[in-house]
JSON list of C-alpha atoms in Angstrom, two decimals:
[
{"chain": "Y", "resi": 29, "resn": "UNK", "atom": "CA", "xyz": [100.33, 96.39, 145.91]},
{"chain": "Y", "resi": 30, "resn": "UNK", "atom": "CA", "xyz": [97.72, 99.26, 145.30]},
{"chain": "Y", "resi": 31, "resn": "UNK", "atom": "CA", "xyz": [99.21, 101.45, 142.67]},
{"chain": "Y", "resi": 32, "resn": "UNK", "atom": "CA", "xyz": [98.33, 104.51, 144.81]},
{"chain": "Y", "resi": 33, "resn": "UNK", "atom": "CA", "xyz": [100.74, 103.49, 147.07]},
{"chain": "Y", "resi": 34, "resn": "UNK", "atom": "CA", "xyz": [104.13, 102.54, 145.55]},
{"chain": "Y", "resi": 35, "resn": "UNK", "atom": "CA", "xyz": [104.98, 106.21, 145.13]},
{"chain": "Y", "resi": 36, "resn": "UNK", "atom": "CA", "xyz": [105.06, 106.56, 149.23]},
{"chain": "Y", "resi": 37, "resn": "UNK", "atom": "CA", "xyz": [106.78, 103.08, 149.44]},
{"chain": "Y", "resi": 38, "resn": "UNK", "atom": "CA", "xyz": [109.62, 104.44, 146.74]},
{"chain": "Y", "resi": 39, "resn": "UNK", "atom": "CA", "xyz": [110.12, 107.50, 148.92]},
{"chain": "Y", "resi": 40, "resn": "UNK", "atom": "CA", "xyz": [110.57, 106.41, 152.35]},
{"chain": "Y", "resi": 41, "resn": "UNK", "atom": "CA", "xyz": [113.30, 103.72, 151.05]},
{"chain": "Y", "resi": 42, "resn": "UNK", "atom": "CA", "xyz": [114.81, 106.88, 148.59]},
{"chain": "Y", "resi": 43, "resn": "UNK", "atom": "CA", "xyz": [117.28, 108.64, 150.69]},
{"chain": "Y", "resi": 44, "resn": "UNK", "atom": "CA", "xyz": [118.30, 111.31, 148.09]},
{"chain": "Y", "resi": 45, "resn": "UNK", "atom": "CA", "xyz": [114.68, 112.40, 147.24]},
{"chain": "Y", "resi": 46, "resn": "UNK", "atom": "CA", "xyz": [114.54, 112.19, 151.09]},
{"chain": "Y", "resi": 47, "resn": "UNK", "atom": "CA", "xyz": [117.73, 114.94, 151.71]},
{"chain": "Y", "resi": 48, "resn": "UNK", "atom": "CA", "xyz": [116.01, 116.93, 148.54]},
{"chain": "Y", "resi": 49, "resn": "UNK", "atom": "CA", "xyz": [113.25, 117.67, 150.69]},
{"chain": "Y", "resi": 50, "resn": "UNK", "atom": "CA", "xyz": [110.43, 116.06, 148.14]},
{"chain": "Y", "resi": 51, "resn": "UNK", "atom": "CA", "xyz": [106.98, 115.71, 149.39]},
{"chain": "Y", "resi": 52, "resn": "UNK", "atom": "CA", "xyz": [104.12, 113.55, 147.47]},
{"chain": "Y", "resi": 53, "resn": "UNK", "atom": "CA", "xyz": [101.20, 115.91, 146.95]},
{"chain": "Y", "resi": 54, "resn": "UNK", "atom": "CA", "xyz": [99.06, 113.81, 144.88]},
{"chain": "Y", "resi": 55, "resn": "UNK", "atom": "CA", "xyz": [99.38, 110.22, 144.16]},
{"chain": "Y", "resi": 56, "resn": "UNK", "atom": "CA", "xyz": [97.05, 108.53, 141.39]},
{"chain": "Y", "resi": 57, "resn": "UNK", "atom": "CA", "xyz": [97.67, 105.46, 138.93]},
{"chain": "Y", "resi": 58, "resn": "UNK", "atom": "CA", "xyz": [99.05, 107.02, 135.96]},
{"chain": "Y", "resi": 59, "resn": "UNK", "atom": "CA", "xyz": [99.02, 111.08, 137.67]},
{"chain": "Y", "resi": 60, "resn": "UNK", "atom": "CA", "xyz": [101.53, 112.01, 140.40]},
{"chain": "Y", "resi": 61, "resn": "UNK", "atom": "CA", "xyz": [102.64, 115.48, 141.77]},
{"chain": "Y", "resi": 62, "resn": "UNK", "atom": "CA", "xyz": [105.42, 116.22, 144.22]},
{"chain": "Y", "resi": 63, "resn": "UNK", "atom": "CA", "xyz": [106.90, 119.08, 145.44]},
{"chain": "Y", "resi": 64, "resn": "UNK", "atom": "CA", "xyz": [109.98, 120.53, 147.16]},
{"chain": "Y", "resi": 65, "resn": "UNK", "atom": "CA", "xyz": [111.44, 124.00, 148.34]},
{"chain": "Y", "resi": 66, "resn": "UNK", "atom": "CA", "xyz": [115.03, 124.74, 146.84]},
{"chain": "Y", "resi": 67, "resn": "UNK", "atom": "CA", "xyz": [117.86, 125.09, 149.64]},
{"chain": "Y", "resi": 68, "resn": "UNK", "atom": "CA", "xyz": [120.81, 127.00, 149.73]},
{"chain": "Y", "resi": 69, "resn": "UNK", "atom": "CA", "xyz": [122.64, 124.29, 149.07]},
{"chain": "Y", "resi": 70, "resn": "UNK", "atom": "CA", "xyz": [121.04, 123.55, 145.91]},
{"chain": "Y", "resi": 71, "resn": "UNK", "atom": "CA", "xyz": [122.31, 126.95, 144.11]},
{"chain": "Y", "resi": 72, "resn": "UNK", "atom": "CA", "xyz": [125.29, 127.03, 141.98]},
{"chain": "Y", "resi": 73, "resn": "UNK", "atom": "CA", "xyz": [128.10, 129.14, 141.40]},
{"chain": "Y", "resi": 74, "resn": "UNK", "atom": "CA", "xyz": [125.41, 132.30, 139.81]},
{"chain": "Y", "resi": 75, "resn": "UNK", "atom": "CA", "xyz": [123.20, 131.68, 142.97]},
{"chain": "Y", "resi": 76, "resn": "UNK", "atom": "CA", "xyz": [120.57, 129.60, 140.78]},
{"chain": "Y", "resi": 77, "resn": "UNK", "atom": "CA", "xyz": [119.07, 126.82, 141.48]},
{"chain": "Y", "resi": 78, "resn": "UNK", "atom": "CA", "xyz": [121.00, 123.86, 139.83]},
{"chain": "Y", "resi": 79, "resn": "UNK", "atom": "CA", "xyz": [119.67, 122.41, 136.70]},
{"chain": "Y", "resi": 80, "resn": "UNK", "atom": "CA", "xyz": [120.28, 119.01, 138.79]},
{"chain": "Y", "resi": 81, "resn": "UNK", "atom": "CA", "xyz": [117.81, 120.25, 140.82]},
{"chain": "Y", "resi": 82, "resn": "UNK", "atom": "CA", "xyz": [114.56, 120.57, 138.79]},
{"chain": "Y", "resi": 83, "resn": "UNK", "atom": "CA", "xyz": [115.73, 117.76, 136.83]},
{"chain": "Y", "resi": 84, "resn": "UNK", "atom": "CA", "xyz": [115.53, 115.48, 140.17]},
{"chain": "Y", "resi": 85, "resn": "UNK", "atom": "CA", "xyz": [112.30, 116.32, 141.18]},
{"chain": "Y", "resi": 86, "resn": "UNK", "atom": "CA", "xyz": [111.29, 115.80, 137.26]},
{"chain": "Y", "resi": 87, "resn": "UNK", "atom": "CA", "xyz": [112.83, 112.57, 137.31]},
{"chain": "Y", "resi": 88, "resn": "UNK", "atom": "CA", "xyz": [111.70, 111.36, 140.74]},
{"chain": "Y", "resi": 89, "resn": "UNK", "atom": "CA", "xyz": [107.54, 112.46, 139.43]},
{"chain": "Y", "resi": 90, "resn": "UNK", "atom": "CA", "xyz": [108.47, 110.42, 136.35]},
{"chain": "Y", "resi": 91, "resn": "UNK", "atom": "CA", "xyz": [109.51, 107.17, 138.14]},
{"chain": "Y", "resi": 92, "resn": "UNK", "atom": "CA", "xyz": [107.20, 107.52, 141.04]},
{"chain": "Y", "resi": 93, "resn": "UNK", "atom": "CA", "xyz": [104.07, 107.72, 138.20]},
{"chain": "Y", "resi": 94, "resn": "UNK", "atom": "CA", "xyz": [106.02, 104.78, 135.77]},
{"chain": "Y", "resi": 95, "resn": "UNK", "atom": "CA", "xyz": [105.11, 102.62, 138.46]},
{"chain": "Y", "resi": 96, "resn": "UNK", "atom": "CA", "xyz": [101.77, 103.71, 139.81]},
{"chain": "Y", "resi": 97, "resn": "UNK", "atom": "CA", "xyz": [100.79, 100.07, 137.35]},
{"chain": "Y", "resi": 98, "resn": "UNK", "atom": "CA", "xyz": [102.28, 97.92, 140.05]},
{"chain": "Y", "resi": 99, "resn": "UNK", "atom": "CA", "xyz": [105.18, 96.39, 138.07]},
{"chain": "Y", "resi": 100, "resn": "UNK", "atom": "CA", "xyz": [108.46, 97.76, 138.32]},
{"chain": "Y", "resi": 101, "resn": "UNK", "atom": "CA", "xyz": [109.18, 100.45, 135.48]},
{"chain": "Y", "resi": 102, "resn": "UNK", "atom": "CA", "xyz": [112.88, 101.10, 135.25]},
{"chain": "Y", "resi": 103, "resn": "UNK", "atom": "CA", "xyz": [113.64, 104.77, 133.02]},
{"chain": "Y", "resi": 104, "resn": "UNK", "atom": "CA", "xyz": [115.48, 104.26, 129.31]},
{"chain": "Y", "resi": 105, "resn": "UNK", "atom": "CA", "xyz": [115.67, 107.75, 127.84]},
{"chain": "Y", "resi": 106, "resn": "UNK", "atom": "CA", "xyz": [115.07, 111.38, 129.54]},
{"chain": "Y", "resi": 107, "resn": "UNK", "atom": "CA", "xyz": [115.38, 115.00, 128.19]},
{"chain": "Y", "resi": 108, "resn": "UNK", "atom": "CA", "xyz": [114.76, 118.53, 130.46]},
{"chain": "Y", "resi": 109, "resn": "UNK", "atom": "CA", "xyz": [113.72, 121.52, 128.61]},
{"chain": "Y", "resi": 110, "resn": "UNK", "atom": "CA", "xyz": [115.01, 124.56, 131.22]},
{"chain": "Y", "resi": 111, "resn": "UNK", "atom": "CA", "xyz": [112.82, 127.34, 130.82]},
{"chain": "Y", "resi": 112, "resn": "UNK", "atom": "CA", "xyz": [113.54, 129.87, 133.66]},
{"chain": "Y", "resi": 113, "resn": "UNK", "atom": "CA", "xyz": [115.84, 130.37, 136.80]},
{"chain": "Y", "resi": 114, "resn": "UNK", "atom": "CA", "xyz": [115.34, 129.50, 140.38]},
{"chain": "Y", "resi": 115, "resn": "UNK", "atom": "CA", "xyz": [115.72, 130.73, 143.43]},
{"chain": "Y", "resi": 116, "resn": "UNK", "atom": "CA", "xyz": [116.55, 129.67, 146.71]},
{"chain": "Y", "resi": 117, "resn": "UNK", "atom": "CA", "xyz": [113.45, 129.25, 148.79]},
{"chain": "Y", "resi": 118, "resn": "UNK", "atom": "CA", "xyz": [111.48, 128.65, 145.56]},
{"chain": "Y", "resi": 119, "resn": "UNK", "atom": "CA", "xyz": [108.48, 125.90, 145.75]},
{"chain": "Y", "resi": 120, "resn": "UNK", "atom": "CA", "xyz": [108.79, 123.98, 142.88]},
{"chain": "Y", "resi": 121, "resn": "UNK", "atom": "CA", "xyz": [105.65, 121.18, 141.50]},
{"chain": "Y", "resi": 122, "resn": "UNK", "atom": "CA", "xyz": [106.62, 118.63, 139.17]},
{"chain": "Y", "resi": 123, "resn": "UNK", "atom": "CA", "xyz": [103.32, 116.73, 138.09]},
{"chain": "Y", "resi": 124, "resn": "UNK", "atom": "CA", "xyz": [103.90, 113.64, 136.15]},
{"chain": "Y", "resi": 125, "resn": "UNK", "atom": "CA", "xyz": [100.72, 112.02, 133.70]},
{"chain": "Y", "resi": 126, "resn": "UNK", "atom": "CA", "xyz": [101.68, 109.08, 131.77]},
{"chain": "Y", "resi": 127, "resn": "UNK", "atom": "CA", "xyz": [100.88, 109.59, 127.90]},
{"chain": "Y", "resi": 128, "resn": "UNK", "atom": "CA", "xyz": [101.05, 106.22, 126.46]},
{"chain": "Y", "resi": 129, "resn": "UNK", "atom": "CA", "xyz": [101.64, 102.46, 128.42]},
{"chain": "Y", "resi": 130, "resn": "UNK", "atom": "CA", "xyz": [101.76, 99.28, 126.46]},
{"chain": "Y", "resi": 131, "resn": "UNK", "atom": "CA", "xyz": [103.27, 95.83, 127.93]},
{"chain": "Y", "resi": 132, "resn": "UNK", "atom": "CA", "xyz": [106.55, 97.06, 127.92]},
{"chain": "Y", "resi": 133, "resn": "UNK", "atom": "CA", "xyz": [107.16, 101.03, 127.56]},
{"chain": "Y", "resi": 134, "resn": "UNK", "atom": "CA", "xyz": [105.66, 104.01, 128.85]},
{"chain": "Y", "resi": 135, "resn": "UNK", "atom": "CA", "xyz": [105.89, 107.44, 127.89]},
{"chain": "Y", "resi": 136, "resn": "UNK", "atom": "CA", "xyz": [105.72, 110.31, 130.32]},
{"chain": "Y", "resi": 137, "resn": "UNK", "atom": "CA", "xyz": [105.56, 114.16, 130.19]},
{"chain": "Y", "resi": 138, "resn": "UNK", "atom": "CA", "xyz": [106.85, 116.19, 133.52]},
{"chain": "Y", "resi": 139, "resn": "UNK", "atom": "CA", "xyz": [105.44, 120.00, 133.64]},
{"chain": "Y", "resi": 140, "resn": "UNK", "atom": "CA", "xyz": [107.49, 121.45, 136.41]},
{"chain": "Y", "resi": 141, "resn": "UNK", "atom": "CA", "xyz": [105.99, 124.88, 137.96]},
{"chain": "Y", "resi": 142, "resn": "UNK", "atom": "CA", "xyz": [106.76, 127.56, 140.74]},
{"chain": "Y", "resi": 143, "resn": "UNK", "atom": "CA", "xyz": [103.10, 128.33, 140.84]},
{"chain": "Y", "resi": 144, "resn": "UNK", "atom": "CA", "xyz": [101.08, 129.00, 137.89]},
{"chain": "Y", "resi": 145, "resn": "UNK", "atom": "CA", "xyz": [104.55, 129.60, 135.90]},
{"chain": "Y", "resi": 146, "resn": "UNK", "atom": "CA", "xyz": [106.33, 126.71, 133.58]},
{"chain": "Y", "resi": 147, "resn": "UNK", "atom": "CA", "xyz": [109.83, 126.34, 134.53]},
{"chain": "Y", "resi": 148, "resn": "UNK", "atom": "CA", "xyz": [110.90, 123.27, 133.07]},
{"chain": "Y", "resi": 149, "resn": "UNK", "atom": "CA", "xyz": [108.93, 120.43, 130.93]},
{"chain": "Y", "resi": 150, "resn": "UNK", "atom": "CA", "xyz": [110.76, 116.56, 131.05]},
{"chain": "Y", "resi": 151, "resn": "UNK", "atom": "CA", "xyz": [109.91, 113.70, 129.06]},
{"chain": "Y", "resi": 152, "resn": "UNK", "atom": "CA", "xyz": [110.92, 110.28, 129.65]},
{"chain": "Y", "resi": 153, "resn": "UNK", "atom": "CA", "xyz": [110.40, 106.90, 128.03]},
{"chain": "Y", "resi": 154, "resn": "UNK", "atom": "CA", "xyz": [110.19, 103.27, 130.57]},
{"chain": "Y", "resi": 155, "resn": "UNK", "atom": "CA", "xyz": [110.97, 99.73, 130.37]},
{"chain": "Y", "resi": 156, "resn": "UNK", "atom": "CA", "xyz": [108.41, 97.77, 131.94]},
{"chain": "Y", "resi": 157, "resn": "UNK", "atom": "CA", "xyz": [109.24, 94.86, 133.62]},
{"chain": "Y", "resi": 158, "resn": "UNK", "atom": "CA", "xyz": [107.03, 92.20, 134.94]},
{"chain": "Y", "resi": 159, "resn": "UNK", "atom": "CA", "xyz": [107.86, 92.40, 138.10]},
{"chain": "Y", "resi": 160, "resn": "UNK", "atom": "CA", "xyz": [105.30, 93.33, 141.28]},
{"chain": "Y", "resi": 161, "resn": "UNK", "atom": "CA", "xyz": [105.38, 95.98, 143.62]},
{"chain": "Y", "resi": 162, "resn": "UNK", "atom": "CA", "xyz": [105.10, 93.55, 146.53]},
{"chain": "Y", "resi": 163, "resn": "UNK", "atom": "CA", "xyz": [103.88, 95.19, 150.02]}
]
């Protein structure tokens, strides 16, 4: 399967990323950037968005671009840096470019923005398996 396309193939059979609202802006081998607007339901008890939150649409850039190389990438290690606050009806980016890929791991930085502005940076290491992304 085209690399391109196994982000939009991991989405439409991902029901959570689904209910979070997560769109695919930009889908490249090795580069992807999704976004998503945060819901009422996603604030906590200090009416901020949940850490959950920008750590999901982190994570979800961060598989979706582990496996733009057509084999299945399944994540081993993750860490979140939260920077600032957000609010409901905040837009939120996460862009995901892999760093490093060998034959088994990849290595992955996650900038996550509300416009120009830094709100949270994930990294995350992969196992890489040999198995295709099949059609």
């Amino acid at each position: 399967m085209e690399g391109a396309k196994i982000p939009y193939k991991m989405l439409s059979q991902d029901a959570f990323s689904t209910w979070m609202g997560i769109e695919i802006i930009v889908s490249e081998i090795g580069r992807v950037k999704i976004g998503m607007t945060i819901r009422k339901e996603m604030l906590n008890s200090m009416n901020y968005a949940h850490g959950g939150i920008s750590y999901t649409l982190a994570d979800t850039a961060f598989g979706f671009t582990s496996n733009t190389h057509g084999k299945y990438a399944v994540s081993i290690e993750t860490s979140i840096n939260h920077i600032e606050a957000l609010n409901e009806g905040d837009y939120i980016v996460a862009e995901c470019v892999i760093e490093k890929v060998n034959n088994k791991l990849g290595f992955n930085i996650v900038e996550v923005k509300r416009g120009d502005e830094l709100v949270a940076l994930f990294k995350g290491v992969v196992y890489r398996t040999q198995k295709d992304w099949e059609e």
